[in-house]
Amino acid sequence: MCRKEPGLGKILVAAKQQAIAACEESFQYDRWNCSLVYNRKAKRSIFKKIYRETAFIHALVAASITHAIARGCSSGELSRCSCLGSFQNVSTQLRGGCGDDFKFGKRFTKNFLEWKQAGTDQIAEILKQDVNIGIDVVGQQLREVCKCHGFSGSCTTKTCWKRLGPFNSAMGLLKKHYHHAIKKKLVNYTTKRAITPNVRRKMEVDRKKLVYLQKTPNLCVSTKGRICKDRHNCATLCCGRGFIVGKKSVSSRCRCKMVDCCFVKCDTCVEEVDFFTCK
């Protein structure tokens, strides 16, 4: 696939890095910090079963790929798609501008992640739903951007197009989905037996929610040595084991003043601050 599409490999690598950076920043002070193992000593992967975190990672990957591909279209990095042109709401608008091709990003991501849906029909449906949640979150970030044309700042004509917001905005919504994910039980039935309406009802889930199957194992075994945001955060992150208070020096700009009308000159101040580490 990457050989046939110049630029695709670079975009997928960027999507991976984007997902990792956004996830680690957002979950920096949570018990789960986006690690793909929930027990570092035993090296147990979160992909052994479908935990809440597993469902979230599927959605996160789908969101990041969709976002990166849509942006890749508008920047001209992909040959299979292009800049999405402007749209016209009123007769005075002009065609032009460059929008992010969310529809192409959505279609590409669904096709690209088909391999993640292997397994039983129910598991495949759950993973498919988690992927769709990630894609839809990116779609919710589409915003209309307009540029006015005219003399003296007037807006007699304007060009409008759709642009995606920064990925961190989508990350905020994804984290809400993580906290509101629902646990689902698999329904036991044989492939030879027809799926009755009763069985089908039991298989149905809220299509607007992330879905997982197994309760997350104890994450407290992996929080030793983690740095808390503050004392209050330590109460949760350290799982009641307590924490160690240390001090570190932090440099910052201070006593800034204007010099020769157009330049700002600042001193460097060093301050000692507390930091907290889980026992």
Short mmCIF file of C-alpha atoms in Angstrom, two decimals:
data_model
loop_
_atom_site.label_atom_id
_atom_site.label_comp_id
_atom_site.label_asym_id
_atom_site.label_seq_id
_atom_site.Cartn_x
_atom_site.Cartn_y
_atom_site.Cartn_z
CA MET A 1 0.00 0.00 0.00
CA CYS A 2 2.75 2.45 0.98
CA ARG A 3 4.69 1.67 -2.22
CA LYS A 4 1.68 2.49 -4.36
CA GLU A 5 0.92 5.74 -2.54
CA PRO A 6 3.85 8.16 -2.24
CA GLY A 7 3.77 10.01 1.05
CA LEU A 8 1.47 7.53 2.82
CA GLY A 9 4.19 5.95 4.95
CA LYS A 10 5.31 9.34 6.22
CA ILE A 11 1.74 10.31 7.11
CA LEU A 12 1.08 7.04 8.97
CA VAL A 13 4.27 7.49 11.00
CA ALA A 14 3.18 11.05 11.81
CA ALA A 15 -0.26 9.73 12.84
CA LYS A 16 1.37 7.23 15.20
CA GLN A 17 3.56 9.91 16.78
CA GLN A 18 0.60 12.28 17.05
CA ALA A 19 -1.50 9.65 18.84
CA ILE A 20 1.28 8.73 21.28
CA ALA A 21 2.10 12.34 22.14
CA ALA A 22 -1.53 13.36 22.66
CA CYS A 23 -2.33 10.28 24.73
CA GLU A 24 0.72 10.53 27.00
CA GLU A 25 0.08 14.22 27.63
CA SER A 26 -3.61 13.69 28.40
CA PHE A 27 -3.08 10.68 30.71
CA GLN A 28 0.16 11.86 32.28
CA TYR A 29 -1.30 11.96 35.77
CA ASP A 30 -3.77 9.06 35.48
CA ARG A 31 -3.12 5.55 36.78
CA TRP A 32 -3.03 4.38 33.18
CA ASN A 33 -0.53 6.55 31.32
CA CYS A 34 -1.09 5.13 27.82
CA SER A 35 1.35 2.29 28.32
CA LEU A 36 0.56 -0.77 26.20
CA VAL A 37 1.39 -3.01 29.16
CA TYR A 38 -0.54 -2.83 32.44
CA ASN A 39 2.05 -4.80 34.40
CA ARG A 40 5.63 -3.86 33.54
CA LYS A 41 7.17 -6.76 35.48
CA ALA A 42 4.98 -9.40 33.86
CA LYS A 43 4.89 -7.53 30.53
CA ARG A 44 1.16 -8.14 30.17
CA SER A 45 -0.26 -6.37 27.13
CA ILE A 46 -3.56 -4.50 27.16
CA PHE A 47 -4.34 -6.23 23.86
CA LYS A 48 -4.62 -9.68 25.47
CA LYS A 49 -8.27 -8.87 26.06
CA ILE A 50 -10.62 -6.00 25.28
CA TYR A 51 -10.27 -3.73 28.30
CA ARG A 52 -11.47 -0.13 28.55
CA GLU A 53 -7.95 0.94 27.58
CA THR A 54 -7.92 -1.42 24.58
CA ALA A 55 -11.16 0.10 23.29
CA PHE A 56 -9.72 3.57 23.77
CA ILE A 57 -6.52 2.76 21.86
CA HIS A 58 -8.57 1.48 18.91
CA ALA A 59 -10.53 4.74 18.87
CA LEU A 60 -7.39 6.84 19.31
CA VAL A 61 -5.54 5.16 16.44
CA ALA A 62 -8.57 5.54 14.16
CA ALA A 63 -8.92 9.21 15.08
CA SER A 64 -5.26 10.00 14.51
CA ILE A 65 -5.09 8.24 11.13
CA THR A 66 -8.29 9.96 9.96
CA HIS A 67 -6.99 13.36 11.05
CA ALA A 68 -3.56 12.85 9.48
CA ILE A 69 -4.92 11.53 6.18
CA ALA A 70 -7.46 14.38 5.87
CA ARG A 71 -4.70 16.91 6.51
CA GLY A 72 -2.43 15.06 4.08
CA CYS A 73 -5.03 15.52 1.36
CA SER A 74 -5.23 19.27 1.86
CA SER A 75 -1.45 19.65 1.98
CA GLY A 76 -0.97 17.75 -1.28
CA GLU A 77 1.09 14.92 0.28
CA LEU A 78 -1.23 12.22 -1.11
CA SER A 79 -1.94 11.62 -4.78
CA ARG A 80 -5.20 9.69 -4.31
CA CYS A 81 -6.95 12.71 -2.84
CA SER A 82 -6.52 16.44 -3.00
CA CYS A 83 -7.39 19.72 -1.38
CA LEU A 84 -11.14 19.79 -0.72
CA GLY A 85 -12.48 22.88 -2.48
CA SER A 86 -14.66 25.55 -0.98
CA PHE A 87 -18.42 25.37 -0.85
CA GLN A 88 -21.03 27.98 -1.66
CA ASN A 89 -23.68 29.07 0.81
CA VAL A 90 -24.61 32.33 -0.87
CA SER A 91 -24.28 33.65 -4.37
CA THR A 92 -21.49 36.08 -3.45
CA GLN A 93 -19.10 33.33 -2.37
CA LEU A 94 -16.17 32.31 -4.55
CA ARG A 95 -14.76 28.85 -5.12
CA GLY A 96 -11.28 28.42 -3.75
CA GLY A 97 -9.59 27.80 -0.42
CA CYS A 98 -8.39 24.44 0.78
CA GLY A 99 -10.37 22.18 3.09
CA ASP A 100 -9.44 18.95 4.88
CA ASP A 101 -10.91 15.89 3.15
CA PHE A 102 -12.53 14.21 6.16
CA LYS A 103 -14.62 11.87 4.00
CA PHE A 104 -11.53 10.43 2.32
CA GLY A 105 -9.78 10.13 5.70
CA LYS A 106 -12.78 8.30 7.12
CA ARG A 107 -13.00 5.89 4.18
CA PHE A 108 -9.25 5.20 4.20
CA THR A 109 -9.16 4.54 7.96
CA LYS A 110 -12.05 2.08 7.85
CA ASN A 111 -10.39 0.12 5.05
CA PHE A 112 -6.94 0.30 6.64
CA LEU A 113 -8.12 -0.96 10.05
CA GLU A 114 -10.21 -3.86 8.74
CA TRP A 115 -7.60 -6.30 10.05
CA LYS A 116 -8.36 -5.17 13.61
CA GLN A 117 -11.86 -6.59 13.33
CA ALA A 118 -10.78 -10.25 13.20
CA GLY A 119 -12.41 -12.66 15.66
CA THR A 120 -15.97 -13.62 16.46
CA ASP A 121 -18.79 -11.63 14.94
CA GLN A 122 -19.55 -9.93 18.27
CA ILE A 123 -15.93 -8.99 18.96
CA ALA A 124 -15.54 -7.71 15.41
CA GLU A 125 -18.63 -5.53 15.85
CA ILE A 126 -17.32 -4.12 19.13
CA LEU A 127 -13.91 -3.25 17.67
CA LYS A 128 -15.62 -1.76 14.63
CA GLN A 129 -17.74 0.43 16.90
CA ASP A 130 -14.69 1.62 18.84
CA VAL A 131 -12.95 2.52 15.58
CA ASN A 132 -16.05 4.40 14.38
CA ILE A 133 -16.17 6.39 17.63
CA GLY A 134 -12.63 7.62 16.97
CA ILE A 135 -13.45 8.57 13.39
CA ASP A 136 -16.66 10.37 14.38
CA VAL A 137 -14.85 12.40 17.06
CA VAL A 138 -12.55 13.80 14.36
CA GLY A 139 -15.56 14.62 12.18
CA GLN A 140 -17.04 16.65 15.04
CA GLN A 141 -13.98 18.93 14.84
CA LEU A 142 -14.79 20.14 11.32
CA ARG A 143 -15.26 23.89 11.31
CA GLU A 144 -16.16 26.39 8.61
CA VAL A 145 -13.33 28.77 7.80
CA CYS A 146 -13.97 31.82 5.63
CA LYS A 147 -11.77 34.42 3.99
CA CYS A 148 -13.22 37.76 2.97
CA HIS A 149 -12.41 39.52 -0.29
CA GLY A 150 -13.09 43.19 -0.93
CA PHE A 151 -11.78 46.72 -0.67
CA SER A 152 -10.99 48.30 2.71
CA GLY A 153 -11.77 45.15 4.66
CA SER A 154 -15.29 44.80 3.29
CA CYS A 155 -16.66 41.31 2.76
CA THR A 156 -18.47 41.64 -0.55
CA THR A 157 -17.27 38.16 -1.48
CA LYS A 158 -15.83 35.37 0.62
CA THR A 159 -14.33 31.94 0.26
CA CYS A 160 -15.30 29.25 2.78
CA TRP A 161 -14.05 25.72 3.37
CA LYS A 162 -14.02 23.04 6.07
CA ARG A 163 -10.99 22.60 8.30
CA LEU A 164 -10.28 20.17 11.12
CA GLY A 165 -9.33 21.54 14.49
CA PRO A 166 -6.06 20.60 16.22
CA PHE A 167 -5.82 16.94 17.23
CA ASN A 168 -5.67 17.86 20.94
CA SER A 169 -9.30 19.00 20.66
CA ALA A 170 -10.30 15.55 19.45
CA MET A 171 -8.20 14.05 22.24
CA GLY A 172 -10.31 15.84 24.84
CA LEU A 173 -13.48 14.26 23.47
CA LEU A 174 -11.83 10.85 23.22
CA LYS A 175 -10.89 10.99 26.90
CA LYS A 176 -14.52 11.68 27.79
CA HIS A 177 -15.47 8.59 25.80
CA TYR A 178 -12.83 6.65 27.76
CA HIS A 179 -14.39 7.62 31.09
CA HIS A 180 -17.95 6.90 29.86
CA ALA A 181 -17.19 3.60 28.10
CA ILE A 182 -19.63 0.76 28.78
CA LYS A 183 -18.84 -2.86 29.62
CA LYS A 184 -20.59 -5.47 27.50
CA LYS A 185 -20.96 -9.22 27.90
CA LEU A 186 -20.66 -11.54 24.94
CA VAL A 187 -23.81 -13.51 24.17
CA ASN A 188 -23.24 -17.26 23.93
CA TYR A 189 -24.67 -18.72 20.75
CA THR A 190 -23.53 -21.16 18.08
CA THR A 191 -23.00 -20.16 14.48
CA LYS A 192 -25.34 -22.95 13.40
CA ARG A 193 -28.19 -21.53 15.44
CA ALA A 194 -30.09 -18.59 14.02
CA ILE A 195 -29.75 -15.31 15.92
CA THR A 196 -33.18 -14.75 17.41
CA PRO A 197 -34.57 -11.25 18.06
CA ASN A 198 -33.97 -11.83 21.78
CA VAL A 199 -30.30 -12.67 21.21
CA ARG A 200 -29.92 -9.73 18.85
CA ARG A 201 -31.33 -7.35 21.50
CA LYS A 202 -28.75 -8.61 24.00
CA MET A 203 -25.99 -8.00 21.45
CA GLU A 204 -27.04 -4.40 20.82
CA VAL A 205 -25.06 -1.60 22.44
CA ASP A 206 -25.25 2.17 22.50
CA ARG A 207 -23.59 3.15 19.21
CA LYS A 208 -22.37 6.42 20.71
CA LYS A 209 -20.28 4.74 23.41
CA LEU A 210 -16.91 3.03 23.53
CA VAL A 211 -17.41 -0.63 24.39
CA TYR A 212 -15.12 -3.04 26.21
CA LEU A 213 -15.51 -6.62 27.47
CA GLN A 214 -13.22 -7.16 30.46
CA LYS A 215 -12.56 -5.16 33.60
CA THR A 216 -9.12 -3.55 33.63
CA PRO A 217 -6.60 -5.38 35.88
CA ASN A 218 -5.21 -3.53 38.88
CA LEU A 219 -3.15 -0.63 37.52
CA CYS A 220 -1.65 0.27 40.90
CA VAL A 221 1.21 -2.17 40.39
CA SER A 222 2.58 0.14 37.69
CA THR A 223 2.36 3.53 39.43
CA LYS A 224 5.42 3.16 41.68
CA GLY A 225 7.91 5.90 40.87
CA ARG A 226 5.38 7.97 38.90
CA ILE A 227 5.39 11.75 39.39
CA CYS A 228 2.13 13.34 40.57
CA LYS A 229 0.72 16.64 39.40
CA ASP A 230 0.22 17.77 43.00
CA ARG A 231 -0.52 16.36 46.47
CA HIS A 232 -4.20 15.88 45.66
CA ASN A 233 -3.36 13.91 42.52
CA CYS A 234 -1.02 11.67 44.56
CA ALA A 235 -3.98 10.45 46.60
CA THR A 236 -5.33 8.75 43.49
CA LEU A 237 -2.20 8.00 41.49
CA CYS A 238 -0.23 6.44 44.35
CA CYS A 239 -3.13 4.13 45.34
CA GLY A 240 -2.81 4.97 49.04
CA ARG A 241 0.88 3.97 49.30
CA GLY A 242 1.99 7.53 50.00
CA PHE A 243 4.51 9.68 48.19
CA ILE A 244 7.95 11.23 48.52
CA VAL A 245 8.42 15.01 48.37
CA GLY A 246 11.47 16.27 46.51
CA LYS A 247 12.73 19.63 45.30
CA LYS A 248 13.95 20.72 41.89
CA SER A 249 15.16 23.97 40.34
CA VAL A 250 13.02 25.55 37.62
CA SER A 251 14.27 28.38 35.39
CA SER A 252 11.91 30.99 33.97
CA ARG A 253 11.99 34.46 32.42
CA CYS A 254 11.38 37.28 34.86
CA ARG A 255 11.75 41.05 35.38
CA CYS A 256 11.13 41.71 31.69
CA LYS A 257 11.39 45.27 30.41
CA MET A 258 11.32 47.14 27.11
CA VAL A 259 14.73 48.25 25.79
CA ASP A 260 15.28 50.81 23.00
CA CYS A 261 11.57 50.98 22.19
CA CYS A 262 11.29 47.66 20.39
CA PHE A 263 13.09 44.90 22.26
CA VAL A 264 12.15 43.00 25.41
CA LYS A 265 14.94 42.06 27.78
CA CYS A 266 14.38 39.54 30.57
CA ASP A 267 16.38 38.07 33.41
CA THR A 268 16.45 34.36 34.18
CA CYS A 269 15.10 33.48 37.59
CA VAL A 270 15.63 30.14 39.30
CA GLU A 271 13.01 28.89 41.72
CA GLU A 272 12.93 25.76 43.85
CA VAL A 273 9.65 23.87 43.60
CA ASP A 274 8.31 20.69 45.18
CA PHE A 275 7.64 17.54 43.19
CA PHE A 276 5.91 14.38 44.36
CA THR A 277 6.82 10.79 43.54
CA CYS A 278 4.69 7.74 44.32
CA LYS A 279 6.17 5.22 46.75
#
